[in-house]
Amino acid sequence: MADLITSSSLRERLRAYTTARVAMGRVGSAVLTRDMLDFQLAHARARDAVHNGLPEGAFGVALHGQPVVEVRSQAPDRATYLMRPDLGRRLNPEDLPRLARERAQLAIVIADGLSATAVLAHAADLAGAVIARAGRWRVGPLVVARQARVALGDDIGEALGADLVVVLIGERPGLSAADSLSVYLTWKPVRGRMDSERNCISNIRPPEGWSIEAAADEIMRIAATARLLEKTGVGLFNGDVTALPAG
Amino acid sequence: MTRYQVDLAGTRHRFETLAEVLAKATPSRSGDHLAGLAALSSEQRVAARLVLADLPLTTFLDDLVVPYETDEVTRLIIDRHDATAFAPLRALTVGGLREWLLDDRTDEAALKAAARGLTPEMVAAVSKLMRNQDLVSAARRIENVTAFRNTIGLRGRLSTRLQPNHPTDDAKGVAASILDGLLLGSGDAVIGVNPATDDIPTIGRLLRLLDELRQGLNIPTQSCVLTHVTNTIALIGQGAPVDLCFQSIAGTEAANRGFGVSLDLLAEAHHATLALGRGSVGTNVMYFETGQGSCLSSDAHHGVDQQTLECRAYEVARAYAPLLVNSVVGFIGPEYLYDGKQILRAALEDHFCGKLLGLPMGLDICYTNHAEADQDDMDVIATLLGVAGISFIMGVPGADDVMLGYQSTSFHDALYLRDVLGLRPAPEFEAWLAEVGLTDAAGKLVSPDSRLPSLERVPALAALYG
């Protein structure tokens, strides 16, 4: 066995079993230059994902046949957004008139959350896949929300008079994944809904995480059950979908 | 008429309650702003400190920041307060306590004897009057030693928790990280996995893996799978090899209820784990994690600032004689601690306050990617805590936890601290490192290619070699 314990083969072998930064080697107590810079690159990408906003008009004026409406939370900038999650959960009142109550049954919100990178990478495709599966649901406008936490979907869904709001939101980035998207579904969205009243699918990030097609299937499965039982959240399923803490 | 006020150049600063004085005296941090408790100006912050400095310590026994009747943590604090230990401090003000702590004539025996006479609120209060260097120098003088299969917290020693997390709890993935950590001299505080699931069979499987590794390599350390105490109690009932019982705790009854625990449940878990009798050199069996902001995030803060509530969690911890107490300082996010400066301050406060209350304090020196912090901040915090005499830090492969998605301290960071400060592992673990040939006569790791003998005795490790 001793012949296996050279540092290059150990690194290859251990890294076959985990994505952790194992077997990095060392110089004195320090990591090697290349490993140090690899870490800094991953951190830089995660930081950029947190701080780079969605470009104006990133999703155009219409997408997948639906008008696009842009709204903001009450957090005026990124620094405030990060320190005041309460403001990120509230719709800016100036934007309320953009959300005419039009008896949309299914409202789709594209929210920047903590990773605009994830939203730019996957949200348009996922919204399209959901709309393609919406069938008898009357889908409202695509609402693009900035400086948004999950619960901002409650204000938006309430303003649209929606039965169900589906929030596509950028996840808090880790070093190994800066582009991971989550989806939260809330039945009868109104301000004050609790996180336990939502269902979540996280780690939508093809090809490593959920694929767009599989995530859209799962969203519509939850949506159909929600319509049948007239609720979302804890207890909607006993099986594979559970409500997770919202951001 | 308010008891809490001060006149400064014609301006009268009034504070309605003791909790308000404490909150406004605290260095600025985002969580107290979020809760609406922070000082409204820099002058008001210092005014609150001036009020606090002149308050007799006895104030904290009369004016309770969270009501006795409605909170079992307050009852624990008051009912367990030792008037005899408090007697030498009874005449002091908060400002006087700061000077007593920093006085050359106050020896370690006096500091240790004071622990049971001090309440968490007194300790929080004095920490608010201390500069960073005060927090370092006072903490450095206190040695809190605990033991299970090795001895943690001795002066001149620094231990690490080897944290081999894996996103799907894959046995080979966990074993790969453990092997890497052992080769870099990590794991004397505990080999502890945060499982991705709360599923009891999975946790049982991880416990057996850790126990097989420890026994196969004959490592004088302890293992833990960090899950809810009710799961651990259930696993003990099933005969799983439980060394340490883990639980996250907070500083109010309501916040602990949010964690699904009560003092009675913690006592039950403590007794069940103690009854296993698995320790070889000591009987400290509990592992607690804390962190500023948990009471606010569960809406259970009673108008008290996050640092004072953190100290109250330490009262909960010390009721169960833990082996390890770990403040996961930067994990909760920038809405509680915004940047490197705030995380550093909180880390020094948590370490000092926990140590003064008699606890074996370690820190998960860490940050999330939406905080204004980076690895340079962690280097500063780790170095200062090393100087302050911290018991243990985390050892995570490359400082990047791939399950929890945050950055902590690496195996290398612990080597750096041991090197620059002349610190050594726990004595039993240090002897083991030498015995298996991982370290030389001077205690240095032998080479980047160092290997472990007797890997073949451990199937989980042998499997890594195909």
XYZ file of C-alpha atoms in Angstrom:
713
model
C 0.000 0.000 0.000
C 2.868 2.353 0.670
C 3.455 2.918 -3.013
C 0.032 4.503 -3.266
C 0.841 7.195 -0.770
C 2.537 9.697 -3.011
C 1.057 13.108 -2.867
C -0.173 13.281 -6.445
C -1.910 9.927 -6.377
C -3.360 10.601 -2.932
C -4.853 13.838 -4.232
C -6.401 12.114 -7.228
C -7.767 9.274 -5.164
C -9.247 11.384 -2.392
C -10.733 13.886 -4.830
C -12.502 11.073 -6.619
C -14.660 10.706 -3.490
C -15.383 14.291 -2.494
C -15.558 17.804 -3.898
C -13.917 19.035 -0.696
C -10.475 20.643 -1.102
C -8.665 17.595 0.274
C -5.005 16.636 -0.213
C -3.913 20.168 -1.054
C -0.298 19.596 -0.103
C 1.568 22.251 1.824
C 4.681 24.341 1.908
C 5.568 24.753 5.557
C 2.170 25.417 7.102
C 0.859 27.194 4.033
C -1.101 26.059 1.003
C 0.512 26.033 -2.422
C 0.163 29.155 -4.562
C -2.103 27.531 -7.134
C -4.503 26.191 -4.473
C -4.604 29.599 -2.765
C -5.490 31.324 -6.042
C -8.093 28.657 -6.905
C -9.811 29.439 -3.611
C -9.644 33.183 -4.281
C -11.144 32.695 -7.738
C -14.065 30.700 -6.328
C -14.636 33.340 -3.650
C -14.436 36.141 -6.228
C -17.093 34.446 -8.356
C -19.333 33.979 -5.336
C -18.871 37.649 -4.361
C -19.659 38.785 -7.883
C -22.766 36.616 -7.847
C -23.931 38.349 -4.653
C -23.128 41.887 -5.722
C -23.686 42.028 -9.480
C -27.268 43.143 -9.980
C -29.562 42.040 -12.754
C -28.955 44.288 -15.790
C -31.858 46.596 -16.676
C -34.159 44.904 -19.128
C -32.324 41.598 -18.805
C -35.499 39.726 -19.680
C -36.843 42.203 -22.279
C -40.412 43.517 -22.307
C -41.921 40.128 -23.008
C -40.728 36.575 -22.493
C -42.329 33.281 -23.490
C -45.394 35.233 -24.623
C -45.888 36.943 -21.254
C -45.301 40.636 -20.520
C -42.354 41.328 -18.210
C -42.934 43.695 -15.262
C -40.015 44.967 -13.188
C -40.479 45.797 -9.493
C -38.257 46.562 -6.487
C -38.333 45.751 -2.823
C -38.029 48.470 -0.175
C -34.276 47.887 0.109
C -32.779 50.779 -1.861
C -29.362 49.240 -2.512
C -27.356 46.031 -2.082
C -25.731 46.972 1.222
C -29.117 47.751 2.788
C -30.571 44.612 1.242
C -27.931 42.441 2.902
C -28.362 44.053 6.332
C -32.137 44.452 6.306
C -33.856 41.255 5.157
C -37.130 42.767 6.398
C -36.963 45.455 3.681
C -36.193 42.855 1.019
C -39.513 41.148 1.838
C -41.639 44.266 1.172
C -42.734 45.634 -2.192
C -41.754 49.233 -2.930
C -45.175 50.975 -2.850
C -44.295 53.012 -5.943
C -44.260 49.762 -7.920
C -47.645 48.526 -6.743
C -49.542 50.143 -9.692
C -47.477 48.017 -12.096
C -49.174 44.911 -10.733
C -52.782 45.230 -11.878
C -55.039 42.634 -10.313
C -55.968 40.512 -13.309
C -57.027 37.218 -11.778
C -53.780 35.498 -12.672
C -53.918 32.014 -11.180
C -50.218 31.320 -11.408
C -47.790 34.181 -10.771
C -44.118 33.695 -11.659
C -41.585 35.949 -9.933
C -37.947 36.049 -11.028
C -36.102 37.384 -7.949
C -32.405 38.274 -7.815
C -31.999 36.986 -4.237
C -28.355 36.415 -3.362
C -27.172 35.406 -6.830
C -28.050 37.338 -9.984
C -25.609 34.947 -11.662
C -27.964 32.044 -11.011
C -30.983 34.031 -12.189
C -29.301 35.080 -15.434
C -28.117 31.526 -16.060
C -31.287 29.547 -15.407
C -34.413 31.636 -14.637
C -35.596 32.397 -18.186
C -35.318 28.757 -19.222
C -37.084 27.561 -16.097
C -39.892 30.135 -16.445
C -40.381 28.997 -20.047
C -40.505 25.339 -19.028
C -43.097 26.111 -16.336
C -45.267 28.154 -18.739
C -45.080 25.342 -21.298
C -46.465 22.976 -18.662
C -49.001 25.393 -17.172
C -51.908 23.901 -19.125
C -55.146 25.072 -17.515
C -53.424 27.568 -15.211
C -53.920 31.188 -16.269
C -50.382 32.587 -16.028
C -49.832 36.217 -15.048
C -47.055 38.538 -16.204
C -43.447 37.556 -15.472
C -42.458 39.777 -12.563
C -38.745 40.534 -12.257
C -37.948 41.651 -8.694
C -34.766 43.342 -7.480
C -33.253 43.331 -3.979
C -35.770 40.577 -3.339
C -36.170 37.998 -0.574
C -38.497 35.026 -0.935
C -41.396 36.644 0.919
C -41.535 39.538 -1.562
C -43.467 37.033 -3.668
C -46.312 37.306 -1.130
C -46.775 41.044 -1.782
C -46.508 40.486 -5.534
C -48.856 37.508 -5.591
C -51.384 39.363 -3.459
C -51.278 42.384 -5.799
C -51.876 40.112 -8.792
C -54.644 38.234 -7.010
C -52.843 34.950 -7.739
C -53.821 31.526 -6.402
C -50.190 30.401 -6.366
C -46.930 32.295 -6.560
C -43.770 30.597 -7.850
C -40.615 32.505 -6.890
C -37.438 31.664 -8.803
C -34.604 33.086 -6.700
C -30.795 33.062 -6.663
C -29.427 31.009 -3.765
C -26.757 32.139 -1.352
C -23.634 31.103 -3.264
C -21.130 28.656 -1.847
C -17.612 28.476 -3.208
C -18.349 25.481 -5.365
C -21.633 26.831 -6.786
C -22.295 30.518 -7.500
C -25.153 29.829 -9.954
C -27.654 27.751 -7.995
C -31.353 28.635 -8.252
C -34.154 27.865 -5.783
C -37.904 27.838 -6.276
C -40.468 28.578 -3.557
C -44.180 27.908 -4.036
C -46.809 29.608 -1.869
C -50.560 29.009 -2.111
C -52.770 32.130 -1.804
C -49.873 34.497 -1.308
C -50.597 37.363 1.064
C -48.295 39.399 3.270
C -47.517 37.522 6.472
C -47.340 33.972 5.100
C -44.915 31.895 7.137
C -41.969 29.985 5.708
C -43.620 26.769 6.874
C -46.419 27.541 4.378
C -44.079 27.221 1.385
C -42.551 24.366 -0.572
C -39.031 24.617 -1.906
C -36.877 23.043 -4.572
C -33.229 24.023 -4.229
C -30.045 23.446 -6.199
C -31.466 23.944 -9.693
C -28.203 24.133 -11.536
C -27.807 22.008 -14.630
C -25.921 19.832 -15.176
C -24.676 19.297 -11.564
C -27.980 19.988 -9.788
C -31.624 19.708 -10.896
C -32.129 20.002 -14.657
C -34.561 22.643 -15.994
C -36.969 19.991 -17.267
C -36.990 17.961 -14.069
C -37.375 21.080 -11.924
C -40.312 22.298 -14.049
C -41.996 18.881 -13.741
C -41.552 19.004 -9.966
C -42.907 22.573 -9.758
C -46.056 21.562 -11.630
C -46.440 18.439 -9.495
C -46.391 20.600 -6.363
C -48.675 23.165 -8.046
C -51.234 20.510 -8.928
C -51.243 19.139 -5.401
C -51.468 22.652 -3.972
C -54.552 23.366 -6.084
C -56.140 20.108 -5.039
C -55.479 20.573 -1.317
C -55.623 24.396 -1.404
C -52.401 24.752 0.561
C -48.637 24.584 0.347
C -45.981 23.977 2.958
C -45.371 21.509 5.750
C -47.530 18.448 5.343
C -48.300 18.906 1.656
C -46.410 15.694 1.015
C -45.227 13.067 3.397
C -42.491 12.092 1.013
C -39.770 13.822 -0.903
C -40.674 17.514 -0.806
C -40.383 19.435 2.421
C -40.658 23.075 3.272
C -37.267 24.633 3.805
C -36.402 27.836 5.631
C -36.833 30.741 3.254
C -34.120 33.338 2.731
C -37.666 58.823 36.973
C -35.124 56.682 35.228
C -32.137 55.142 36.952
C -30.150 55.042 33.752
C -29.039 58.470 32.581
C -26.018 60.722 32.165
C -25.510 64.432 31.366
C -22.913 65.214 28.715
C -22.225 68.877 27.940
C -25.815 69.903 28.436
C -27.395 66.870 26.793
C -29.181 64.415 29.059
C -28.957 60.834 27.753
C -31.741 58.723 29.233
C -32.178 54.975 28.916
C -35.455 53.444 29.989
C -34.254 49.967 30.906
C -31.113 48.038 31.733
C -31.555 46.140 28.463
C -31.505 49.453 26.613
C -28.269 50.505 28.334
C -26.665 47.184 27.389
C -27.870 47.322 23.786
C -26.794 50.906 23.205
C -23.391 50.378 24.849
C -22.538 47.598 22.384
C -20.152 48.207 19.473
C -22.211 48.770 16.332
C -23.416 45.604 14.628
C -26.031 44.958 12.016
C -28.149 42.548 14.085
C -28.821 45.137 16.775
C -29.742 47.656 14.076
C -32.071 45.071 12.512
C -33.736 44.585 15.904
C -34.060 48.351 16.389
C -31.960 48.213 19.567
C -28.688 49.832 18.504
C -27.474 53.254 19.607
C -28.829 56.040 17.418
C -25.571 57.981 17.393
C -21.934 57.444 18.264
C -22.279 59.816 21.218
C -25.283 57.917 22.535
C -23.222 54.719 22.377
C -20.516 56.198 24.583
C -23.127 57.753 26.884
C -24.557 54.278 27.425
C -21.059 53.011 28.241
C -20.604 55.814 30.772
C -23.863 54.806 32.450
C -22.877 51.153 32.333
C -19.415 51.775 33.799
C -20.924 53.293 36.975
C -23.560 50.603 37.530
C -22.978 48.357 40.563
C -22.755 44.672 39.604
C -25.594 44.022 42.047
C -27.877 45.879 39.613
C -27.842 42.764 37.434
C -29.232 40.625 40.263
C -32.124 43.040 40.870
C -33.047 44.216 37.388
C -33.459 41.188 35.127
C -33.354 41.804 31.384
C -35.611 38.809 30.670
C -38.340 38.108 33.282
C -37.712 35.336 35.827
C -41.314 34.175 35.699
C -41.454 33.556 31.968
C -37.967 32.362 31.081
C -36.223 29.253 32.374
C -32.797 30.543 31.309
C -33.249 33.543 33.638
C -34.300 31.151 36.411
C -31.175 29.070 35.767
C -29.009 32.201 36.003
C -30.555 33.433 39.249
C -31.066 30.063 40.940
C -27.502 28.912 40.248
C -25.847 32.202 41.140
C -23.237 31.608 43.852
C -23.344 34.420 46.433
C -20.115 33.204 48.063
C -18.191 33.394 44.819
C -19.761 36.808 44.183
C -18.803 38.201 47.600
C -15.321 39.489 46.602
C -16.874 41.299 43.600
C -20.021 42.509 45.304
C -18.866 46.114 45.800
C -17.630 46.562 42.222
C -19.199 48.550 39.424
C -19.025 47.293 35.836
C -16.142 49.690 35.178
C -14.461 48.449 38.346
C -14.852 44.850 37.174
C -13.016 45.733 33.948
C -10.100 47.099 35.957
C -10.150 44.127 38.338
C -9.963 41.749 35.359
C -7.003 43.592 33.861
C -5.134 44.190 37.142
C -1.781 42.387 37.414
C -2.642 41.471 40.992
C -5.724 39.506 39.937
C -4.363 36.006 39.545
C -5.818 33.098 37.650
C -7.176 31.467 40.786
C -9.189 34.603 41.544
C -10.485 34.761 37.977
C -11.578 31.130 38.062
C -13.167 31.506 41.488
C -15.179 34.463 40.178
C -16.834 32.439 37.409
C -19.750 31.146 39.491
C -20.285 34.563 41.068
C -20.715 36.290 37.731
C -23.922 36.209 35.730
C -23.950 36.281 31.924
C -25.362 39.805 31.965
C -22.493 41.048 34.179
C -19.978 39.449 31.848
C -21.691 40.857 28.754
C -21.749 44.275 30.376
C -18.054 44.356 31.198
C -17.133 43.091 27.730
C -18.904 46.114 26.238
C -16.447 48.347 28.112
C -13.411 46.415 26.911
C -11.264 47.172 23.901
C -10.191 44.319 21.677
C -6.812 44.110 23.438
C -8.583 43.946 26.826
C -10.621 40.978 25.597
C -7.430 39.239 24.480
C -5.351 39.880 27.575
C -8.062 38.982 30.092
C -9.061 35.804 28.261
C -5.433 34.740 27.932
C -5.078 34.505 31.689
C -7.845 31.921 32.121
C -7.335 28.197 31.521
C -10.477 26.036 31.376
C -9.565 22.373 31.006
C -11.949 19.576 30.002
C -11.412 15.947 29.103
C -12.969 12.896 27.474
C -10.384 10.742 25.614
C -7.893 13.556 25.616
C -7.403 16.820 27.469
C -8.613 20.058 25.871
C -7.805 23.644 26.813
C -4.409 23.356 28.498
C -2.249 26.465 28.285
C 0.026 26.379 25.232
C -2.239 23.933 23.399
C -4.546 24.408 20.425
C -6.961 21.698 19.352
C -9.040 21.352 16.212
C -12.387 19.915 15.296
C -11.876 17.886 12.147
C -15.039 18.719 10.147
C -15.269 16.238 7.255
C -18.698 17.187 5.918
C -20.038 15.782 2.649
C -23.133 16.991 0.728
C -24.667 13.499 0.605
C -23.046 11.992 3.721
C -21.154 9.592 1.480
C -18.960 7.346 3.640
C -15.947 7.404 1.326
C -16.214 11.168 0.910
C -16.303 11.665 4.687
C -13.432 9.206 5.160
C -11.350 11.018 2.513
C -11.640 14.297 4.419
C -10.865 12.581 7.732
C -7.736 10.960 6.320
C -6.606 14.305 4.897
C -7.168 16.014 8.249
C -5.343 13.355 10.258
C -2.352 13.569 7.906
C -2.253 17.289 8.703
C -2.457 16.748 12.462
C -6.115 17.736 12.880
C -8.888 16.205 14.979
C -7.983 16.346 18.662
C -10.970 18.404 19.823
C -13.351 16.082 18.003
C -13.891 14.448 14.645
C -17.330 15.907 14.047
C -19.606 15.612 11.021
C -22.492 17.955 10.218
C -24.755 15.466 8.455
C -26.726 16.608 5.423
C -29.782 14.794 6.760
C -31.576 14.263 10.066
C -32.327 10.690 9.070
C -31.508 8.473 12.066
C -30.243 5.418 10.109
C -27.837 7.669 8.155
C -26.594 9.257 11.361
C -26.107 5.822 12.890
C -24.077 4.777 9.856
C -21.856 7.870 10.193
C -21.369 7.217 13.922
C -20.230 3.658 13.227
C -17.869 4.891 10.489
C -16.272 7.413 12.857
C -15.974 4.845 15.616
C -14.405 2.286 13.295
C -11.845 4.867 12.143
C -11.017 5.979 15.659
C -10.665 2.486 17.036
C -8.861 1.090 14.001
C -6.193 3.763 14.164
C -6.290 3.884 17.966
C -6.682 7.682 17.980
C -7.078 9.271 21.421
C -9.932 11.566 20.413
C -13.727 11.657 20.366
C -16.256 11.656 17.552
C -19.618 13.310 17.076
C -22.379 13.515 14.493
C -24.043 16.866 14.992
C -27.757 16.192 15.151
C -30.644 17.123 17.405
C -30.437 15.770 20.986
C -33.622 13.783 20.505
C -31.919 11.922 17.648
C -28.848 11.309 19.802
C -31.002 10.005 22.655
C -32.750 7.670 20.192
C -29.403 6.480 18.808
C -28.079 5.824 22.313
C -31.180 3.714 22.848
C -30.285 1.724 19.744
C -26.757 1.096 20.988
C -25.000 3.435 18.545
C -21.421 4.414 19.473
C -22.071 7.948 20.766
C -19.079 9.756 22.291
C -20.354 13.323 22.535
C -23.900 14.673 22.550
C -24.287 17.768 20.367
C -26.876 20.537 20.519
C -27.300 24.136 19.310
C -28.427 26.344 22.187
C -29.465 29.966 22.661
C -29.962 32.472 25.457
C -33.712 32.505 25.988
C -36.312 29.818 26.680
C -38.248 30.803 23.549
C -35.191 30.631 21.287
C -34.286 27.232 22.733
C -37.847 26.132 22.041
C -37.157 27.190 18.451
C -34.250 24.724 18.518
C -36.612 22.096 19.920
C -34.897 21.898 23.318
C -35.537 22.745 26.952
C -33.305 22.569 30.002
C -34.996 19.309 31.020
C -34.346 17.756 27.624
C -30.691 18.816 27.749
C -30.400 17.249 31.207
C -31.901 14.014 29.892
C -29.455 13.981 26.967
C -26.548 14.732 29.301
C -27.441 11.872 31.633
C -27.990 9.415 28.783
C -24.609 10.204 27.208
C -22.780 10.236 30.521
C -24.201 6.808 31.342
C -22.377 5.296 28.367
C -19.090 5.850 30.202
C -17.035 5.992 27.026
C -14.522 8.627 28.135
C -11.071 7.389 29.141
C -9.518 10.457 30.794
C -12.596 12.546 31.591
C -16.382 12.758 31.720
C -17.235 15.920 29.773
C -19.678 14.617 27.170
C -21.573 17.618 25.799
C -20.747 19.647 22.687
C -22.675 22.905 22.343
C -22.801 25.351 19.487
C -23.937 28.950 19.849
C -23.758 32.171 17.868
C -24.842 35.764 18.147
C -28.161 36.460 16.426
C -29.987 33.182 17.000
C -32.532 34.681 19.417
C -33.313 37.524 17.012
C -33.678 35.180 14.070
C -36.237 33.148 16.021
C -38.016 36.338 17.184
C -37.239 35.524 20.815
C -34.914 38.333 21.883
C -37.053 40.214 24.462
C -35.497 43.530 23.391
C -32.047 42.366 24.524
C -28.980 42.835 22.302
C -27.496 39.823 20.562
C -24.229 39.737 22.497
C -25.907 39.731 25.919
C -28.178 36.912 24.731
C -25.132 34.984 23.522
C -23.683 35.184 27.043
C -26.945 33.826 28.422
C -26.502 30.793 26.160
C -23.209 30.199 27.992
C -25.150 29.894 31.261
C -27.148 27.106 29.608
C -23.914 25.472 28.438
C -22.178 25.510 31.798
C -25.059 23.718 33.483
C -24.014 20.532 31.645
C -20.189 20.509 32.001
C -19.433 20.454 28.251
C -16.226 19.194 26.669
C -16.499 21.832 23.931
C -18.420 25.048 23.369
C -18.222 26.467 19.885
C -19.435 29.892 18.833
C -20.079 29.672 15.093
C -19.337 33.328 14.838
C -19.717 34.341 11.196
C -22.165 31.702 9.985
C -25.453 33.486 10.500
C -24.810 36.154 7.877
C -24.304 39.891 7.358
C -27.705 40.862 8.747
C -26.245 39.969 12.191
C -22.499 40.574 11.722
C -21.866 42.622 8.620
C -18.159 42.544 7.936
C -14.735 41.385 9.074
C -14.586 44.067 11.772
C -17.913 43.022 13.307
C -17.063 39.310 13.103
C -13.691 39.942 14.772
C -15.262 41.905 17.607
C -17.952 39.256 18.168
C -15.334 36.488 18.119
C -13.224 38.191 20.789
C -16.319 38.920 22.921
C -17.645 35.365 22.688
C -14.269 33.869 23.535
C -13.613 36.153 26.497
C -17.141 35.942 27.928
C -17.321 32.166 27.605
C -13.926 31.710 29.193
C -14.719 34.060 32.086
C -17.889 32.042 32.726
C -15.712 28.915 32.953
C -16.292 27.330 29.556
C -13.945 25.493 27.154
C -14.349 28.007 24.322
C -13.650 27.351 20.699
C -14.664 29.362 17.679
C -15.774 28.478 14.207
C -13.966 31.422 12.638
C -16.040 31.735 9.511
C -18.013 33.805 7.024
C -20.566 33.451 4.272
C -20.152 34.791 0.758
C -22.656 37.582 1.269
C -20.696 39.008 4.230
C -18.021 41.656 3.723
C -15.201 39.348 4.741
C -12.519 37.174 3.262
C -9.713 34.826 4.240
C -7.490 37.727 5.334
C -10.103 38.633 7.960
C -10.111 35.028 9.156
C -6.302 35.131 9.461
C -6.512 38.180 11.737
C -9.268 36.672 13.885
C -7.489 33.316 14.191
C -4.211 34.959 15.142
C -5.815 37.125 17.830
C -7.783 34.197 19.243
C -4.613 32.120 19.276
C -2.952 34.825 21.350
C -6.053 34.966 23.563
C -5.683 31.247 24.322
C -8.545 29.666 22.407
C -9.164 25.956 23.096
C -9.993 24.849 19.577
C -10.858 25.983 16.058
C -12.289 24.200 13.029
C -10.287 22.159 10.566
C -12.060 22.054 7.199
C -10.381 20.857 3.973
C -9.113 23.994 2.280
C -11.334 26.136 4.580
C -14.247 25.481 2.192
C -17.157 23.501 3.627
C -18.860 21.839 0.667
C -21.931 20.783 2.643
C -22.761 23.963 4.555
C -21.545 26.356 1.817
C -19.446 28.657 3.967
C -15.759 29.281 4.633
C -14.043 28.427 7.908
C -10.477 27.662 8.979
C -8.461 24.937 7.259
C -6.123 22.219 8.525
C -3.330 24.497 7.265
C -4.636 27.453 9.281
C -4.308 25.402 12.469
C -0.747 24.438 11.504
C 0.022 28.129 10.956
C -1.322 29.067 14.399
C 0.564 26.275 16.123
C 3.708 27.348 14.271
C 3.666 31.113 14.854
C 2.466 30.905 18.461
C 4.307 27.760 19.534
C 1.083 25.903 20.334
C 0.757 22.126 20.480
C -2.110 19.670 20.115
C -3.802 18.015 23.099
C -1.113 15.967 24.888
C -2.632 12.515 24.246
C -3.160 13.332 20.561
C 0.332 14.836 20.295
C 1.774 11.559 21.602
C -0.278 9.617 19.057
C 0.941 11.794 16.151
C 4.526 11.013 17.185
C 3.817 7.321 17.754
C 2.364 6.781 14.272
C 5.185 8.764 12.700
C 3.235 11.794 11.500
C 5.401 14.184 13.527
C 9.122 14.286 14.247
C 10.904 14.729 17.569
C 10.292 18.475 17.422
C 6.570 17.920 16.883
C 6.640 19.068 13.247
C 4.695 17.166 10.607
C 7.267 15.005 8.875
C 6.602 15.774 5.218
C 3.800 16.644 2.851
C 3.728 12.944 1.897
C 3.308 11.663 5.421
C 1.218 8.513 5.746
C -0.528 6.585 8.441
C 0.478 3.048 9.353
C -2.194 0.408 9.893
C -4.611 1.882 7.363
C -5.376 -1.679 6.366
C -7.016 -2.202 9.759
C -9.692 0.315 8.787
C -11.859 -0.832 5.877
C -13.229 2.663 5.237
C -9.720 4.011 4.740
C -8.377 0.983 2.894
C -11.290 1.460 0.473
C -9.914 4.861 -0.488
C -6.928 3.054 -1.964
C -9.049 0.786 -4.126
